[in-house]
mmCIF file of N, CA and C in Angstrom:
data_model
loop_
_atom_site.group_PDB
_atom_site.id
_atom_site.type_symbol
_atom_site.label_atom_id
_atom_site.label_comp_id
_atom_site.label_asym_id
_atom_site.label_seq_id
_atom_site.Cartn_x
_atom_site.Cartn_y
_atom_site.Cartn_z
ATOM 1 N N MET A 1 0.693 -1.113 -0.104
ATOM 2 C CA MET A 1 -0.183 0.091 0.234
ATOM 3 C C MET A 1 1.171 1.586 0.295
ATOM 4 N N ALA A 2 2.154 1.609 1.298
ATOM 5 C CA ALA A 2 2.722 2.255 1.116
ATOM 6 C C ALA A 2 3.531 2.651 -0.641
ATOM 7 N N LEU A 3 3.706 1.466 -1.404
ATOM 8 C CA LEU A 3 4.887 1.932 -1.960
ATOM 9 C C LEU A 3 3.374 2.246 -3.344
ATOM 10 N N MET A 4 2.804 2.238 -3.693
ATOM 11 C CA MET A 4 1.318 2.196 -3.729
ATOM 12 C C MET A 4 1.132 4.184 -4.128
ATOM 13 N N LEU A 5 1.247 4.693 -2.958
ATOM 14 C CA LEU A 5 1.257 5.568 -2.906
ATOM 15 C C LEU A 5 2.335 6.541 -2.973
ATOM 16 N N ALA A 6 3.161 5.397 -2.507
ATOM 17 C CA ALA A 6 4.433 6.907 -2.925
ATOM 18 C C ALA A 6 4.896 7.330 -4.014
ATOM 19 N N ALA A 7 4.254 5.951 -5.629
ATOM 20 C CA ALA A 7 4.236 6.114 -7.013
ATOM 21 C C ALA A 7 2.746 6.638 -7.465
ATOM 22 N N CYS A 8 2.849 7.355 -6.780
ATOM 23 C CA CYS A 8 2.031 8.420 -6.949
ATOM 24 C C CYS A 8 2.148 10.204 -6.404
ATOM 25 N N ALA A 9 3.620 9.758 -5.988
ATOM 26 C CA ALA A 9 4.106 10.972 -5.595
ATOM 27 C C ALA A 9 4.396 12.220 -6.437
ATOM 28 N N PRO A 10 3.963 13.254 -6.279
ATOM 29 C CA PRO A 10 4.065 14.876 -6.865
ATOM 30 C C PRO A 10 5.208 14.983 -7.165
ATOM 31 N N PRO A 11 5.486 15.431 -8.402
ATOM 32 C CA PRO A 11 7.008 15.746 -8.750
ATOM 33 C C PRO A 11 7.182 17.186 -7.814
ATOM 34 N N THR A 12 7.265 17.399 -7.144
ATOM 35 C CA THR A 12 7.978 18.907 -6.331
ATOM 36 C C THR A 12 9.793 19.206 -6.231
ATOM 37 N N ALA A 13 9.747 20.368 -6.178
ATOM 38 C CA ALA A 13 11.555 19.998 -6.057
ATOM 39 C C ALA A 13 11.369 21.617 -4.423
ATOM 40 N N THR A 14 12.376 20.237 -3.731
ATOM 41 C CA THR A 14 12.550 21.087 -2.629
ATOM 42 C C THR A 14 13.919 21.935 -2.271
ATOM 43 N N VAL A 15 14.960 23.151 -1.610
ATOM 44 C CA VAL A 15 15.788 23.751 -1.793
ATOM 45 C C VAL A 15 16.151 22.719 -0.673
ATOM 46 N N ALA A 16 17.719 22.092 -0.635
ATOM 47 C CA ALA A 16 18.634 21.942 0.689
ATOM 48 C C ALA A 16 19.232 22.235 1.050
ATOM 49 N N ASP A 17 19.747 22.936 -0.090
ATOM 50 C CA ASP A 17 21.654 23.279 0.214
ATOM 51 C C ASP A 17 21.658 25.048 -0.817
ATOM 52 N N PHE A 18 22.037 25.721 0.156
ATOM 53 C CA PHE A 18 22.229 26.742 -0.743
ATOM 54 C C PHE A 18 23.670 27.829 -0.478
ATOM 55 N N ASN A 19 23.942 27.974 -0.665
ATOM 56 C CA ASN A 19 25.377 28.486 0.025
ATOM 57 C C ASN A 19 26.075 29.585 -1.644
ATOM 58 N N GLY A 20 25.330 29.815 -2.472
ATOM 59 C CA GLY A 20 25.384 31.245 -3.601
ATOM 60 C C GLY A 20 26.447 30.925 -4.514
ATOM 61 N N ASP A 21 26.818 30.062 -4.887
ATOM 62 C CA ASP A 21 27.415 29.250 -5.805
ATOM 63 C C ASP A 21 26.597 28.157 -6.151
ATOM 64 N N SER A 22 25.888 27.886 -5.385
ATOM 65 C CA SER A 22 25.671 26.105 -5.477
ATOM 66 C C SER A 22 23.999 25.901 -4.554
ATOM 67 N N VAL A 23 23.224 25.085 -5.475
ATOM 68 C CA VAL A 23 22.160 24.854 -4.971
ATOM 69 C C VAL A 23 22.436 23.446 -5.269
ATOM 70 N N LYS A 24 21.419 22.787 -4.089
ATOM 71 C CA LYS A 24 21.128 21.095 -3.829
ATOM 72 C C LYS A 24 19.467 21.447 -4.070
ATOM 73 N N ILE A 25 18.523 20.660 -4.636
ATOM 74 C CA ILE A 25 17.409 20.771 -5.395
ATOM 75 C C ILE A 25 17.323 19.269 -5.203
ATOM 76 N N GLN A 26 15.961 19.212 -3.779
ATOM 77 C CA GLN A 26 15.764 17.011 -3.587
ATOM 78 C C GLN A 26 14.293 17.676 -3.976
ATOM 79 N N THR A 27 14.381 15.755 -5.175
ATOM 80 C CA THR A 27 12.575 15.537 -5.498
ATOM 81 C C THR A 27 12.926 14.115 -5.444
ATOM 82 N N ASN A 28 11.674 12.938 -5.332
ATOM 83 C CA ASN A 28 11.581 12.396 -4.897
ATOM 84 C C ASN A 28 11.486 11.151 -6.071
ATOM 85 N N GLN A 29 12.602 10.457 -5.547
ATOM 86 C CA GLN A 29 12.799 9.220 -6.898
ATOM 87 C C GLN A 29 11.167 8.370 -7.485
ATOM 88 N N MET A 30 10.043 8.148 -7.354
ATOM 89 C CA MET A 30 9.114 8.131 -7.221
ATOM 90 C C MET A 30 8.044 8.755 -7.539
ATOM 91 N N ALA A 31 8.244 10.041 -7.835
ATOM 92 C CA ALA A 31 7.834 10.656 -8.364
ATOM 93 C C ALA A 31 6.487 10.189 -9.842
ATOM 94 N N SER A 32 5.873 10.882 -10.060
ATOM 95 C CA SER A 32 5.181 10.407 -11.366
ATOM 96 C C SER A 32 5.235 10.548 -12.081
ATOM 97 N N ASN A 33 6.055 11.314 -12.611
ATOM 98 C CA ASN A 33 6.522 11.646 -13.840
ATOM 99 C C ASN A 33 7.854 12.284 -13.447
ATOM 100 N N ALA A 34 8.847 11.760 -14.128
ATOM 101 C CA ALA A 34 10.542 11.756 -13.628
ATOM 102 C C ALA A 34 10.678 13.047 -14.449
ATOM 103 N N GLU A 35 10.691 13.182 -15.697
ATOM 104 C CA GLU A 35 10.943 14.297 -16.765
ATOM 105 C C GLU A 35 10.091 15.710 -15.994
ATOM 106 N N GLU A 36 9.054 15.675 -15.312
ATOM 107 C CA GLU A 36 8.333 16.665 -14.132
ATOM 108 C C GLU A 36 9.097 17.352 -13.489
ATOM 109 N N ALA A 37 9.273 16.605 -12.938
ATOM 110 C CA ALA A 37 10.228 15.698 -11.861
ATOM 111 C C ALA A 37 11.795 17.177 -11.607
ATOM 112 N N LYS A 38 12.613 17.267 -12.826
ATOM 113 C CA LYS A 38 13.742 17.103 -13.147
ATOM 114 C C LYS A 38 13.482 18.699 -13.665
ATOM 115 N N ALA A 39 12.408 18.986 -14.227
ATOM 116 C CA ALA A 39 12.054 20.354 -14.757
ATOM 117 C C ALA A 39 11.632 20.789 -13.432
ATOM 118 N N ASN A 40 11.499 20.512 -12.628
ATOM 119 C CA ASN A 40 10.916 21.443 -11.177
ATOM 120 C C ASN A 40 12.252 21.520 -10.991
ATOM 121 N N ALA A 41 12.882 21.279 -11.094
ATOM 122 C CA ALA A 41 14.322 20.986 -9.904
ATOM 123 C C ALA A 41 14.761 22.289 -10.635
ATOM 124 N N GLN A 42 15.079 21.816 -12.228
ATOM 125 C CA GLN A 42 15.233 22.947 -13.032
ATOM 126 C C GLN A 42 15.049 25.054 -12.498
ATOM 127 N N THR A 43 13.947 24.495 -12.266
ATOM 128 C CA THR A 43 12.950 26.123 -12.681
ATOM 129 C C THR A 43 13.137 26.605 -10.712
ATOM 130 N N GLU A 44 13.630 25.474 -9.775
ATOM 131 C CA GLU A 44 13.817 25.483 -8.504
ATOM 132 C C GLU A 44 14.675 26.585 -8.407
ATOM 133 N N ALA A 45 16.492 25.776 -9.419
ATOM 134 C CA ALA A 45 17.533 26.391 -8.575
ATOM 135 C C ALA A 45 17.827 27.633 -9.640
ATOM 136 N N ASP A 46 16.786 27.580 -10.549
ATOM 137 C CA ASP A 46 16.830 29.235 -10.852
ATOM 138 C C ASP A 46 16.132 30.386 -10.584
ATOM 139 N N ARG A 47 15.341 30.093 -9.891
ATOM 140 C CA ARG A 47 14.745 30.649 -9.412
ATOM 141 C C ARG A 47 15.351 31.112 -7.488
ATOM 142 N N VAL A 48 16.452 30.567 -7.363
ATOM 143 C CA VAL A 48 16.820 31.189 -5.981
ATOM 144 C C VAL A 48 18.198 31.415 -6.678
ATOM 145 N N CYS A 49 19.138 30.788 -7.450
ATOM 146 C CA CYS A 49 20.382 31.359 -7.941
ATOM 147 C C CYS A 49 20.211 32.813 -8.500
ATOM 148 N N GLN A 50 18.976 33.291 -8.380
ATOM 149 C CA GLN A 50 18.659 34.309 -8.698
ATOM 150 C C GLN A 50 18.068 34.790 -7.080
ATOM 151 N N LYS A 51 17.973 35.153 -6.534
ATOM 152 C CA LYS A 51 17.718 35.792 -5.325
ATOM 153 C C LYS A 51 19.563 35.403 -4.502
ATOM 154 N N GLY A 52 20.058 35.040 -5.141
ATOM 155 C CA GLY A 52 21.608 35.430 -5.239
ATOM 156 C C GLY A 52 22.246 35.858 -5.557
ATOM 157 N N HIS A 53 21.664 36.205 -6.512
ATOM 158 C CA HIS A 53 22.121 37.903 -7.706
ATOM 159 C C HIS A 53 23.422 37.280 -8.686
ATOM 160 N N ARG A 54 22.282 35.848 -9.577
ATOM 161 C CA ARG A 54 23.272 34.872 -10.316
ATOM 162 C C ARG A 54 21.841 34.724 -11.573
ATOM 163 N N LYS A 55 22.423 35.160 -13.017
ATOM 164 C CA LYS A 55 21.999 34.717 -13.102
ATOM 165 C C LYS A 55 21.001 33.683 -13.794
ATOM 166 N N ARG A 56 21.737 31.976 -13.197
ATOM 167 C CA ARG A 56 21.041 31.585 -14.118
ATOM 168 C C ARG A 56 21.854 29.667 -13.157
ATOM 169 N N ALA A 57 21.016 28.986 -13.493
ATOM 170 C CA ALA A 57 21.181 27.500 -13.341
ATOM 171 C C ALA A 57 22.125 26.556 -13.579
ATOM 172 N N GLU A 58 22.649 25.806 -13.730
ATOM 173 C CA GLU A 58 23.738 25.000 -14.843
ATOM 174 C C GLU A 58 23.788 23.596 -14.167
ATOM 175 N N TYR A 59 23.091 23.362 -14.378
ATOM 176 C CA TYR A 59 22.857 21.750 -14.019
ATOM 177 C C TYR A 59 24.331 20.915 -13.847
ATOM 178 N N ALA A 60 24.286 20.279 -12.595
ATOM 179 C CA ALA A 60 26.034 19.601 -12.375
ATOM 180 C C ALA A 60 25.921 18.593 -12.396
ATOM 181 N N SER A 61 24.848 17.195 -11.642
ATOM 182 C CA SER A 61 24.787 16.398 -10.978
ATOM 183 C C SER A 61 23.661 15.625 -10.257
ATOM 184 N N THR A 62 23.381 13.973 -10.553
ATOM 185 C CA THR A 62 22.382 14.060 -9.264
ATOM 186 C C THR A 62 23.264 13.115 -8.938
ATOM 187 N N ARG A 63 22.693 12.488 -7.077
ATOM 188 C CA ARG A 63 22.748 11.025 -6.671
ATOM 189 C C ARG A 63 21.545 11.163 -5.735
ATOM 190 N N ALA A 64 21.882 9.998 -5.729
ATOM 191 C CA ALA A 64 20.544 9.009 -4.632
ATOM 192 C C ALA A 64 21.209 8.816 -3.348
ATOM 193 N N LEU A 65 19.554 8.729 -2.820
ATOM 194 C CA LEU A 65 19.424 9.152 -1.634
ATOM 195 C C LEU A 65 19.382 8.219 -0.981
ATOM 196 N N PRO A 66 19.649 7.823 -0.220
ATOM 197 C CA PRO A 66 18.579 6.669 0.548
ATOM 198 C C PRO A 66 17.659 6.567 1.295
ATOM 199 N N ASN A 67 16.974 7.865 0.727
ATOM 200 C CA ASN A 67 15.057 7.824 1.216
ATOM 201 C C ASN A 67 14.243 8.002 0.347
ATOM 202 N N TYR A 68 15.181 7.232 -1.021
ATOM 203 C CA TYR A 68 14.214 7.798 -2.060
ATOM 204 C C TYR A 68 13.218 8.579 -3.097
ATOM 205 N N ILE A 69 15.288 9.953 -2.322
ATOM 206 C CA ILE A 69 15.395 11.017 -3.049
ATOM 207 C C ILE A 69 16.554 11.207 -3.589
ATOM 208 N N ASN A 70 16.109 11.761 -4.155
ATOM 209 C CA ASN A 70 17.297 12.841 -5.806
ATOM 210 C C ASN A 70 17.785 14.306 -5.095
ATOM 211 N N GLU A 71 18.801 13.818 -5.026
ATOM 212 C CA GLU A 71 19.224 15.498 -5.485
ATOM 213 C C GLU A 71 20.212 15.833 -6.009
ATOM 214 N N HIS A 72 19.812 17.091 -6.674
ATOM 215 C CA HIS A 72 20.174 17.509 -7.719
ATOM 216 C C HIS A 72 21.314 18.884 -7.606
ATOM 217 N N LEU A 73 22.263 18.649 -8.454
ATOM 218 C CA LEU A 73 23.255 20.026 -7.617
ATOM 219 C C LEU A 73 23.066 21.016 -9.321
ATOM 220 N N PHE A 74 23.698 22.013 -8.438
ATOM 221 C CA PHE A 74 22.994 23.092 -9.757
ATOM 222 C C PHE A 74 23.856 24.213 -9.338
ATOM 223 N N LEU A 75 24.565 24.161 -10.412
ATOM 224 C CA LEU A 75 26.024 26.166 -9.958
ATOM 225 C C LEU A 75 25.176 27.343 -10.762
ATOM 226 N N CYS A 76 25.617 27.863 -9.605
ATOM 227 C CA CYS A 76 24.950 29.535 -9.987
ATOM 228 C C CYS A 76 25.445 30.281 -11.147
ATOM 229 N N LEU A 77 25.622 30.738 -11.924
ATOM 230 C CA LEU A 77 26.302 31.453 -12.944
ATOM 231 C C LEU A 77 25.901 32.255 -13.255
ATOM 232 N N SER A 78 27.300 33.136 -13.173
ATOM 233 C CA SER A 78 26.506 34.655 -13.987
ATOM 234 C C SER A 78 25.980 34.977 -15.164
#
């Protein structure tokens, strides 16, 4: 039952860390639409980098965390 609920998880993007030069965005590995989750992560990273006075976020990498979370690293560039 829990697995069925996790498979319906929304493709949300959550800021995990920001230091002015990079931002880490977390998404659910069980999201119903992986491409939408990645697009949401990019949008959130762009928003956070612009708040930090940079122009854009560039995707750098993704790592899988043990709790069904993907953590995406974005570099904040001018």
